[in-house]
Coordinates of C-alpha atoms in Angstrom, one line a residue:
X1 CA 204.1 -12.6 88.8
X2 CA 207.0 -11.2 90.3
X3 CA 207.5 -9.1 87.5
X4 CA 204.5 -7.7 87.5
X5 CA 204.5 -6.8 91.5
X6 CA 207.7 -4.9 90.6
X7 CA 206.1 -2.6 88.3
X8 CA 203.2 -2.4 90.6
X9 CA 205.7 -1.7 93.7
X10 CA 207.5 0.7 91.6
X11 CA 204.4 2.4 90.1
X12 CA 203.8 2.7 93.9
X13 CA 206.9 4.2 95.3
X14 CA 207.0 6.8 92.1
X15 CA 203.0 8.2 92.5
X16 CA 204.0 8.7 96.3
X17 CA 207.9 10.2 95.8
X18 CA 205.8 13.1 93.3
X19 CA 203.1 13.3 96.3
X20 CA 205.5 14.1 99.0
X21 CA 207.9 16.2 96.5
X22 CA 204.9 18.2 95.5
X23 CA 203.7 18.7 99.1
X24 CA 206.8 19.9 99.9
X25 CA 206.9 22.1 97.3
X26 CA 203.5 23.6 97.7
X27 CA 204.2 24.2 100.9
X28 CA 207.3 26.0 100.7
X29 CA 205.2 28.0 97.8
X30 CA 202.7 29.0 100.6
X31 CA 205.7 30.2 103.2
X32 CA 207.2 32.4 100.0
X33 CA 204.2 33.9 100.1
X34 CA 203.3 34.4 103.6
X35 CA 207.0 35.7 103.9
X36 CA 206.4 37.9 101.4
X37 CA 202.8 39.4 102.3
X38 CA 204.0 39.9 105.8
X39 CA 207.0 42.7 104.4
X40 CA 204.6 44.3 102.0
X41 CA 202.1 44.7 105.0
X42 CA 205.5 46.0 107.5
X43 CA 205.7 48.6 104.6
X44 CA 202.1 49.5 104.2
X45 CA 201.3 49.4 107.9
X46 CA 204.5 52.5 108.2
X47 CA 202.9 54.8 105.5
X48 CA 199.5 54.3 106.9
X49 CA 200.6 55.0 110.8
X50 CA 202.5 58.3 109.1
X51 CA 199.4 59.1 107.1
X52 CA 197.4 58.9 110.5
X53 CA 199.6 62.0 111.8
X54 CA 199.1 64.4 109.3
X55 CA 196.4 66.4 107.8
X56 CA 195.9 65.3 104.2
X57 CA 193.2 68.2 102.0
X58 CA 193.4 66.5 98.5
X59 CA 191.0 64.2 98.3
X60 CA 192.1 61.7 95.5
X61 CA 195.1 61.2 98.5
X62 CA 192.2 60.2 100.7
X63 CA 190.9 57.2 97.9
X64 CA 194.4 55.9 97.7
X65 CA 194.8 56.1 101.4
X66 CA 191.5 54.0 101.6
X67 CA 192.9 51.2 99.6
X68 CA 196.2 51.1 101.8
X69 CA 193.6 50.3 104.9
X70 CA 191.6 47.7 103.3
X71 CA 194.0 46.2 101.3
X72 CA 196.7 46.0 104.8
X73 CA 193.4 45.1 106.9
X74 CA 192.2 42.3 104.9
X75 CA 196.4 41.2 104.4
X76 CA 196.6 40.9 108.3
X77 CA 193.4 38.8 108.6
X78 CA 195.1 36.2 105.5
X79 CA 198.1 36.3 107.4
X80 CA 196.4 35.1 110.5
X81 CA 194.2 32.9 109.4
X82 CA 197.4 31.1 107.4
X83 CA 199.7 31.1 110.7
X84 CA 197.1 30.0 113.4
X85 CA 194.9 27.0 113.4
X86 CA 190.9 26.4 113.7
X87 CA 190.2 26.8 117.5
X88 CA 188.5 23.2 117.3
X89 CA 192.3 21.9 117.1
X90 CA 193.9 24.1 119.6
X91 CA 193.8 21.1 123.0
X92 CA 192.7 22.8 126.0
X93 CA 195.8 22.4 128.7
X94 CA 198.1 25.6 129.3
X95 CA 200.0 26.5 126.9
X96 CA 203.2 25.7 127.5
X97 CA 204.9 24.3 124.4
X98 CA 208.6 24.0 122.8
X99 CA 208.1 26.2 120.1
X100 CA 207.6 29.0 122.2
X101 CA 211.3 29.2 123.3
X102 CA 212.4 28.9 119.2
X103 CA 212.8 32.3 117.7
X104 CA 210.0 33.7 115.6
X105 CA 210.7 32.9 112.1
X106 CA 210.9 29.5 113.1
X107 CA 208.0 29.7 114.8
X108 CA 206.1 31.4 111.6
X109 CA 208.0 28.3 109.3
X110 CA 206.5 25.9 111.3
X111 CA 203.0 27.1 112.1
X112 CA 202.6 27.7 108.2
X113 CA 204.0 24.5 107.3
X114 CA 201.5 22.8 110.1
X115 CA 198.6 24.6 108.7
X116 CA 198.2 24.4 105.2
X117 CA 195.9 21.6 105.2
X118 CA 193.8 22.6 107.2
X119 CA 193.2 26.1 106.9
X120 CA 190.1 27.8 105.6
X121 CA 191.6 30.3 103.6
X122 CA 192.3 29.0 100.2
X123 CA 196.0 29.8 98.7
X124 CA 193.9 31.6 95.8
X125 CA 193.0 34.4 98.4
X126 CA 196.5 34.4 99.7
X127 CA 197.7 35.3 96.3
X128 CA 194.8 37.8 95.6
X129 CA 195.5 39.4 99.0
X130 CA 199.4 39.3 98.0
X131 CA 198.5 40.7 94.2
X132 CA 196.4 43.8 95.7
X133 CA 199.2 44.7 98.3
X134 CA 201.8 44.6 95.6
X135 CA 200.0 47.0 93.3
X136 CA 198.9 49.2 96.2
X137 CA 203.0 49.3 97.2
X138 CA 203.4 49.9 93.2
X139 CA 202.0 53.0 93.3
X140 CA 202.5 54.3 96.3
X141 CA 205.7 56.1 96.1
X142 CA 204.0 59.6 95.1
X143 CA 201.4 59.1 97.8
X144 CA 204.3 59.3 100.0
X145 CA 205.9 62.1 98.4
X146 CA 203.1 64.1 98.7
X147 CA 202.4 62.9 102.2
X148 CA 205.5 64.3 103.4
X149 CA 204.3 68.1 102.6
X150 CA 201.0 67.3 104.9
X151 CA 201.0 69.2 108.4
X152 CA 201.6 67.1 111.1
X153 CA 198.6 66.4 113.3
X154 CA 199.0 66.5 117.4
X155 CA 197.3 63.3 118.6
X156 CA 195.3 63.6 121.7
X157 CA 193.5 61.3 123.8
X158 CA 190.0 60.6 123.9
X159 CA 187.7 58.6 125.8
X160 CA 185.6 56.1 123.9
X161 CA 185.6 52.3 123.0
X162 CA 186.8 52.6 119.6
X163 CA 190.3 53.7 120.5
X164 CA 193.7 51.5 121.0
X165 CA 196.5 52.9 123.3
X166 CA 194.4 56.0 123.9
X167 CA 193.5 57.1 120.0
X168 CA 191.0 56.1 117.7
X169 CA 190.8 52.5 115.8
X170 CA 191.0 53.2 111.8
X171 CA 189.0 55.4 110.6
X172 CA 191.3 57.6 109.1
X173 CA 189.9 58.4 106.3
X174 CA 186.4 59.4 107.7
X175 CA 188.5 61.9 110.4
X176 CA 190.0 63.6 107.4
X177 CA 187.0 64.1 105.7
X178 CA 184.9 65.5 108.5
X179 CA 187.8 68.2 109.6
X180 CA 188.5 68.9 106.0
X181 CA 184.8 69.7 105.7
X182 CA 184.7 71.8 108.8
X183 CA 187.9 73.9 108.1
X184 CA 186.7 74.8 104.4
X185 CA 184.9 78.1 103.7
X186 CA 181.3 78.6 103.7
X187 CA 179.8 79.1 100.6
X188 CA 179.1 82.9 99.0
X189 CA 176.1 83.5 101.1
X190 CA 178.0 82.8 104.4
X191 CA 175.1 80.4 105.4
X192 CA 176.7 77.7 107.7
X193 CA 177.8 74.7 106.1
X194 CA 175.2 71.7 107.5
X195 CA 177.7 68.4 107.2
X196 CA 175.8 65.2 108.0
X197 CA 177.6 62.2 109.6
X198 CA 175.7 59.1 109.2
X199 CA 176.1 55.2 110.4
X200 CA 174.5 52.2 112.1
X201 CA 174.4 51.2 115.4
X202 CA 177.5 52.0 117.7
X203 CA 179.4 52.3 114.6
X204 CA 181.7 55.2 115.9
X205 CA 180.1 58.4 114.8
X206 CA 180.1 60.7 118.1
X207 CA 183.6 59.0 118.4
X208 CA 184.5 60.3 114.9
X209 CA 182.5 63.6 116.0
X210 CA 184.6 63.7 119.0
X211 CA 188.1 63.4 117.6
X212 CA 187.3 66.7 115.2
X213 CA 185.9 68.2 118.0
X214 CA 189.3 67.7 120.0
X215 CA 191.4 68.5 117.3
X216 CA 193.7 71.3 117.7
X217 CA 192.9 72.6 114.3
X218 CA 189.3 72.9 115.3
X219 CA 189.4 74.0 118.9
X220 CA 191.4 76.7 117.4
X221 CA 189.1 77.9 114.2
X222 CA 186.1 77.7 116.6
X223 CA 185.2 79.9 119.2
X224 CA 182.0 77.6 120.9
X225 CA 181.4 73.9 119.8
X226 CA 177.7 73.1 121.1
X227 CA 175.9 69.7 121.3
X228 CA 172.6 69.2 121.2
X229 CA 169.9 66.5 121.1
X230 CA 166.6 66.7 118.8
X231 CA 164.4 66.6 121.3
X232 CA 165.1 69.9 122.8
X233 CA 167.5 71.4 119.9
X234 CA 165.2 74.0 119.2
X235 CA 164.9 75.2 122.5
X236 CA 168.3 75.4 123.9
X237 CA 169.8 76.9 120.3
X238 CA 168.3 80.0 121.2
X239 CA 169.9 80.1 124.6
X240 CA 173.2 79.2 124.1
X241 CA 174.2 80.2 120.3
X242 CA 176.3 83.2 120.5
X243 CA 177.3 85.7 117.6
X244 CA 180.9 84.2 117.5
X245 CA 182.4 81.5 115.0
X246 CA 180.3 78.3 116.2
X247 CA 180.6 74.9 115.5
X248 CA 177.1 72.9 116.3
X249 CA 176.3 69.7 116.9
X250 CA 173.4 68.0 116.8
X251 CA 172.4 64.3 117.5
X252 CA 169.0 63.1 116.0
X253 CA 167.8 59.3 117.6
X254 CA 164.8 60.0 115.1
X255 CA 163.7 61.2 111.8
X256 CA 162.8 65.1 112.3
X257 CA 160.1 67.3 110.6
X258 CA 161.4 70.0 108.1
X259 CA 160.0 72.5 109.4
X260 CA 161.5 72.4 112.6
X261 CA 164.9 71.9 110.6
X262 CA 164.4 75.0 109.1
X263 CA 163.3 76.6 112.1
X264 CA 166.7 76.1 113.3
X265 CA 168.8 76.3 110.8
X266 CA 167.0 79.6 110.6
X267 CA 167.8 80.8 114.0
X268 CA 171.1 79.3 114.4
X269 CA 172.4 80.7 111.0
X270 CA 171.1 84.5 112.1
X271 CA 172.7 83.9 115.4
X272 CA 175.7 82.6 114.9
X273 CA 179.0 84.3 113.9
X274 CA 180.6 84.4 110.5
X275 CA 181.7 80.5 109.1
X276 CA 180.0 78.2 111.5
X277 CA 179.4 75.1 111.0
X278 CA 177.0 72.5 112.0
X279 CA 177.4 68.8 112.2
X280 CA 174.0 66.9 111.8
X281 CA 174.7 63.0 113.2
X282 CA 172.3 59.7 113.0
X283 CA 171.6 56.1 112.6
X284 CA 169.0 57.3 109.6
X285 CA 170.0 57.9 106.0
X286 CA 167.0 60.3 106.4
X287 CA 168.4 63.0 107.6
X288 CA 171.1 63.5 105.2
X289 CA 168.6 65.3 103.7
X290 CA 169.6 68.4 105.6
X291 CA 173.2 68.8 104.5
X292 CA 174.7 71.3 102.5
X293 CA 177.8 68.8 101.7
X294 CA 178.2 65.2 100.7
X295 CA 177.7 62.9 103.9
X296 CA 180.2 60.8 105.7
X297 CA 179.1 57.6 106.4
X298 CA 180.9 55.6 109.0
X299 CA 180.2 51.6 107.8
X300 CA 180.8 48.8 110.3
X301 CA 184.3 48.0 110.5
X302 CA 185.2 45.3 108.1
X303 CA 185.6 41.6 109.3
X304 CA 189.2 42.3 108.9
X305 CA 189.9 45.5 110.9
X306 CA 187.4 43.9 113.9
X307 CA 189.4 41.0 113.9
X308 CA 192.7 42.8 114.3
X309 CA 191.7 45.3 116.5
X310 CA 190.3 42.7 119.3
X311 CA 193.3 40.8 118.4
X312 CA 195.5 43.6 119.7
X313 CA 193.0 44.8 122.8
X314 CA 192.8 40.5 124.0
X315 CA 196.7 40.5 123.7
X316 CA 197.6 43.7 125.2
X317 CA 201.8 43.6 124.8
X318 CA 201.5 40.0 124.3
X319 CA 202.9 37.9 121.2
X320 CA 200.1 36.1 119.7
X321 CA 203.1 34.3 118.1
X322 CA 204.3 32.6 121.0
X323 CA 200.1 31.9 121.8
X324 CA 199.1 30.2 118.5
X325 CA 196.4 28.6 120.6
X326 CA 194.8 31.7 122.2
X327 CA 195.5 33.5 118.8
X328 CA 192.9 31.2 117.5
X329 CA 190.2 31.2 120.0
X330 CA 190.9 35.4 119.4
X331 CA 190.2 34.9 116.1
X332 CA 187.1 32.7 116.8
X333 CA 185.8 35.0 119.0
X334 CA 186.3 37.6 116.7
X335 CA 183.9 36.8 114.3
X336 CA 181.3 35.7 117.1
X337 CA 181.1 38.9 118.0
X338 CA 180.8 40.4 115.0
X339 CA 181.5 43.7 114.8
X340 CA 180.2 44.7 118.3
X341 CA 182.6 46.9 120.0
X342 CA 181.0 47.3 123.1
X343 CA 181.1 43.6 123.4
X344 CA 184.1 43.4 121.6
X345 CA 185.9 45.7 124.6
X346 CA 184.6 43.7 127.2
X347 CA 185.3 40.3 126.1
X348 CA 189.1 41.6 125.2
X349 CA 189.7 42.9 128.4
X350 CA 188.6 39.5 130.0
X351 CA 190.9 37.5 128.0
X352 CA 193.8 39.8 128.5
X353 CA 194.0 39.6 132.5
X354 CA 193.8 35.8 132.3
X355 CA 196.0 34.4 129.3
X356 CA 194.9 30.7 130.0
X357 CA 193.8 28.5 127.2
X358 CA 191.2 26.6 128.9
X359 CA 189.9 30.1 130.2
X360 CA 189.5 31.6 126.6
X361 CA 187.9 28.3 125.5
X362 CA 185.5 28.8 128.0
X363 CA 184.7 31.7 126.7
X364 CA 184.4 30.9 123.2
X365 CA 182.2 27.8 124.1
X366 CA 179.6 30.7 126.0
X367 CA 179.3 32.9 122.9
X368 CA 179.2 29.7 120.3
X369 CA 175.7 29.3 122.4
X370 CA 174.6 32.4 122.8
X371 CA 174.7 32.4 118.9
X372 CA 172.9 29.3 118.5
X373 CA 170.1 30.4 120.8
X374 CA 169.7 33.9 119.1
X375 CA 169.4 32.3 115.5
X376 CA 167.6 29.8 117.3
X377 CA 164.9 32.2 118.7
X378 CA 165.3 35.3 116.4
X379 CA 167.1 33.8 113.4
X380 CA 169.2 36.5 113.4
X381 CA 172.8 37.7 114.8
X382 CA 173.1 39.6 117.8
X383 CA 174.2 42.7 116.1
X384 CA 171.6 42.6 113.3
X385 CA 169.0 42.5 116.1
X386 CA 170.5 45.2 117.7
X387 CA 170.6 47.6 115.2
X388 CA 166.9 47.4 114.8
X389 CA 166.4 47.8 118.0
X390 CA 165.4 44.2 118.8
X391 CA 166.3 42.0 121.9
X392 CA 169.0 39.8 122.1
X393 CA 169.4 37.0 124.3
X394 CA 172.1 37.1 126.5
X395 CA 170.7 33.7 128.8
X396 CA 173.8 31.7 127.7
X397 CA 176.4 34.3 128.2
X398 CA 175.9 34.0 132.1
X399 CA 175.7 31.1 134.6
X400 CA 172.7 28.7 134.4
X401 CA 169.5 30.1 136.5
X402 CA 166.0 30.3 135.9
X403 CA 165.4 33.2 134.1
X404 CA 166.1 34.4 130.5
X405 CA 167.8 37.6 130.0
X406 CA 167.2 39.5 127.2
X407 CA 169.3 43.0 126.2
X408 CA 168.4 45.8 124.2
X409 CA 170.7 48.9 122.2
X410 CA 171.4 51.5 124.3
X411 CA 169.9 54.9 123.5
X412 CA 170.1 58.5 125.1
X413 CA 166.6 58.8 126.6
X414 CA 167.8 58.2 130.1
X415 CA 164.6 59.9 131.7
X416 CA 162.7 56.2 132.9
X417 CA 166.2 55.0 134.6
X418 CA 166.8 58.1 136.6
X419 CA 163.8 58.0 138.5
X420 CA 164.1 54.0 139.6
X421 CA 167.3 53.2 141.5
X422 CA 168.3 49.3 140.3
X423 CA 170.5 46.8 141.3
X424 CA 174.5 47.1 138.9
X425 CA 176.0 43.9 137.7
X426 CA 178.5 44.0 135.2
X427 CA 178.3 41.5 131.9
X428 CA 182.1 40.9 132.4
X429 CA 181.6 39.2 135.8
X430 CA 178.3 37.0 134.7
X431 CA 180.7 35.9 131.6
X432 CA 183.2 34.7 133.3
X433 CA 181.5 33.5 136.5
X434 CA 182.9 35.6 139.0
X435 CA 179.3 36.4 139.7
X436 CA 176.4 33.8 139.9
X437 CA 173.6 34.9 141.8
X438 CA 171.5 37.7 139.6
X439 CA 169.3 40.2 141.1
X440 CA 165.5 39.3 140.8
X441 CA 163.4 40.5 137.7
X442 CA 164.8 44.2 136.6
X443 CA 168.2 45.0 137.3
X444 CA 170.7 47.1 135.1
X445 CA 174.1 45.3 133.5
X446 CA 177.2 47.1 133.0
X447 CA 177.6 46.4 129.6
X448 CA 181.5 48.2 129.8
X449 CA 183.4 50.3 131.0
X450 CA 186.1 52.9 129.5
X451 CA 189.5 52.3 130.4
X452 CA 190.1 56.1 130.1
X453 CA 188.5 59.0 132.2
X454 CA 185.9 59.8 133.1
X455 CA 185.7 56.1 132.7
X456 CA 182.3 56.1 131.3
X457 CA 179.7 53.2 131.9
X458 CA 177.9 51.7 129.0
X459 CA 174.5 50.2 130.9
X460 CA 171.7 48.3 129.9
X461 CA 168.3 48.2 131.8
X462 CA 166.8 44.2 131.7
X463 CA 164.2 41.9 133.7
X464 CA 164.8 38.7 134.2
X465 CA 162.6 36.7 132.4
X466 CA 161.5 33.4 134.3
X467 CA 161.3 30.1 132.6
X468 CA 157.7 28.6 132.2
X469 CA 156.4 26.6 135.0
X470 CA 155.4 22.7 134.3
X471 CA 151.7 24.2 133.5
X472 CA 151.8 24.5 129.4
X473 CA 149.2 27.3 130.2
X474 CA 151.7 29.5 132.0
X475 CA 153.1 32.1 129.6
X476 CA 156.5 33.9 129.9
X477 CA 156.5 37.3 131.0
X478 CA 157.9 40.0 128.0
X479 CA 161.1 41.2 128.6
X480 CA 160.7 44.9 129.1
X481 CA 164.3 46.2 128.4
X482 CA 165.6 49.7 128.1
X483 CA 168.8 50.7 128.3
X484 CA 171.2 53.5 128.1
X485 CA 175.0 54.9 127.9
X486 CA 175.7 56.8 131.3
X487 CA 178.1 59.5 130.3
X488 CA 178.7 63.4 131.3
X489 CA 176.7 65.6 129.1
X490 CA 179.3 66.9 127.1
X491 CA 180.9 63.6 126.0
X492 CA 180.5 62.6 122.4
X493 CA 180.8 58.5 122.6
X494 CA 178.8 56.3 120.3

């Protein structure tokens, strides 16, 4: 017997000696490979910053510089999900912890060794993600050659909600292709060049449009740059077009006849000086039908680049390294939001002025909600509704009351606001409680605000939706909501 509980014992001690040995081993497989994605994506992030500055005309350039976004984008978001972990686990007291006083690589060691049971990346997309890196740093030494012949490009600011530090969020292939399209020659007949710009809902495309306006390049091949709206394009062409080098733009929140396309592209092009251009923009694929040149089509911004970008506007010049906690509600968050930048702005700029775990946590908790009670009601995400121009309920965003609030996309037409005067209350203060008490039935929400001047408000138009009385007869009123960006004429922000 006691033979036989020695081999057992033995048997024992041996299985878990090659369990712990190959834990350790795994483990210190995974921080290789974090080590190593994090320098390839130091060297990838460089080139793509440099490749920002400069104006790059050859176009199979442009494809590889495509793959050095995603492939760094979608690197960053392994990274992070690898270092930091689930929200759920983060405990909500301030964080004020040992490791922060260690110095980073420790810190990195650690988290990663802490982690990598329970993280929801699997180590098969942390060596896919490190594979495409590699072979995207492989070849990517005559891409920087070639890069260094490009003519440097003077960044200037602009105001929109796409931007960090004052210039636009990614992108950068999208703004090479629109002001290499605009800076080519017209065709033989000298007929102006129609390029269309197309892409859903607040995806950035009179942000795009607005960069290449403000480009130096452009503001100096250009004599005019006009902006119109479809409902009155016709009309105001024919007073304003002058017989110099134009570059027009138009805005269409609706599919548009042909004829009265080729009514103005008729006038314009007899009106307007020797290689003009005009820029046709929309939410519908529709109207690519009236370009002259392949359309640029701004897609949402990947998972990926939304999750770094808020990551960077919720931290401001903070570490998220020495915050694993709040990194992971950012993260959270993140994906609750879903690509919507509006939201996405105002949420981050809430987090950043109060770095508090138990304050971002209560934050997350609001959204996590709000998402339940939109697929709950609509079965859909916020954004999808949104970008059909469907209501969203934003009831559990704000402190408890009696009324459901529901939200719709903002749009141009601003002719119903301007003629009622409403009650302002900004969605940052309902979210975080700083205001309690709402206006009764319709008032307007400050959805956000830019940072930048002329600081323009983003503002939706809602009524307050009571809750049923105890009477199963009595029937909710509609929600009747309109709403709109307030912003100077002139400014291109989408």
């Amino acid at each position: 017997m006691e033979v036989a509980l020695s081999a057992i014992s033995s048997e024992i001690l041996s299985r878990l000696m090659s369990f712990i040995i190959k834990k350790h081993t795994d483990r210190s497989c995974v921080e290789e490979k974090l080590e190593r994605l994090e320098h390839l994506l130091l060297r990838v992030h460089t080139v793509v910053e440099e490749a920002e500055g400069r104006y790059i005309t050859n176009s199979k350039m442009l494809v590889q510089l495509r793959m050095l976004v995603d492939g760094m984008y979608q690197g960053y978001h392994v990274l992070n999900t690898f270092r930091f972990k689930p929200a759920e686990e983060a405990p909500l007291q301030n964080q004020v912890t040992q490791s922060s006083a260690l110095p980073t690589p420790v810190k990195r060691t650690r988290a990663a060794a802490s982690t990598v049971g329970t993280i929801k990346v699997s180590n098969h997309e942390l060596q896919a993600s490190l594979e495409k890196l590699e072979t995207v740093v492989a070849n990517m030494t005559e891409f920087v050659i070639l890069l260094g012949g490009c003519k440097q490009m003077h960044k200037r600011p602009y105001d929109t909600y796409i931007y960090i530090d004052n210039f636009m969020f990614s992108r950068i292939v999208e703004k090479q292709e629109l002001i290499n399209a605009l800076l080519q020659d017209n065709s033989p007949l000298d007929v102006p060049a129609v390029v269309p710009v197309i892409g859903a809902y607040r995806a950035g495309k009179k942000s795009l449009v607005g960069f290449a306006c403000n480009d130096d390049m452009i503001r100096s091949h250009f004599s005019s740059v006009l902006h119109f709206k479809s409902n009155n394009f016709l009309k105001e062409s024919r007073e304003t077009i002058m017989p110099v080098r134009t570059l027009v733009v138009v805005e269409f929140i609706s599919d548009v006849d042909n004829s009265e396309w080729v009514k103005f592209y008729s006038d314009a092009s007899s009106q307007m000086g020797t290689g003009s251009k005009v820029i046709i923009m929309s939410r519908f694929q529709e109207i690519a039908r009236f370009g002259t040149v392949k359309p640029i089509v701004l897609r949402s911004l990947s998972d990926a680049e939304f999750c770094y970008l808020f990551k960077v506007l919720a931290f401001g010049g903070t570490d998220p390294e020495n915050h694993p906690q709040l990194a992971s509600i950012a993260m959270e968050l993140a994906t609750n939001v879903n690509g919507l930048l509006l939201v996405g702005n105002m949420v981050a700029d809430l987090l950043r002025t109060n770095q508090n775990v138990q304050f971002w946590f209560h934050i997350l908790k609001r959204f996590r909600k709000s998402l339940e009670r939109n697929f709950s009601r609509f079965g859909e995400h916020p954004k999808q509704l949104l970008e059909r121009d469907r209501p969203t309920d934003i009831t559990m965003l704000v402190p408890p009351s009696s009324a459901t609030l529901r939200l719709m996309p903002s749009h141009d037409n601003t002719g119903c606001l301007c003629m009622k005067v409403l009650p302002k209350v900004k969605l940052a203060d309902l979210v975080q409680g700083s205001t309690t008490i709402l206006p009764n039935e319709e008032f307007q929400i400050i959805i956000w605000e830019s940072r930048l001047p002329p600081f323009t408000k983003f503002v939706a138009n809602c009524i307050a939706e009571e809750h049923p009385c105890t009477s199963s007869d009595n029937k909710r009123h509609k929600s009747a909501c309109n709403s709109t960006s307030v912003t100077p004429k002139n400014l291109l922000l989408n």
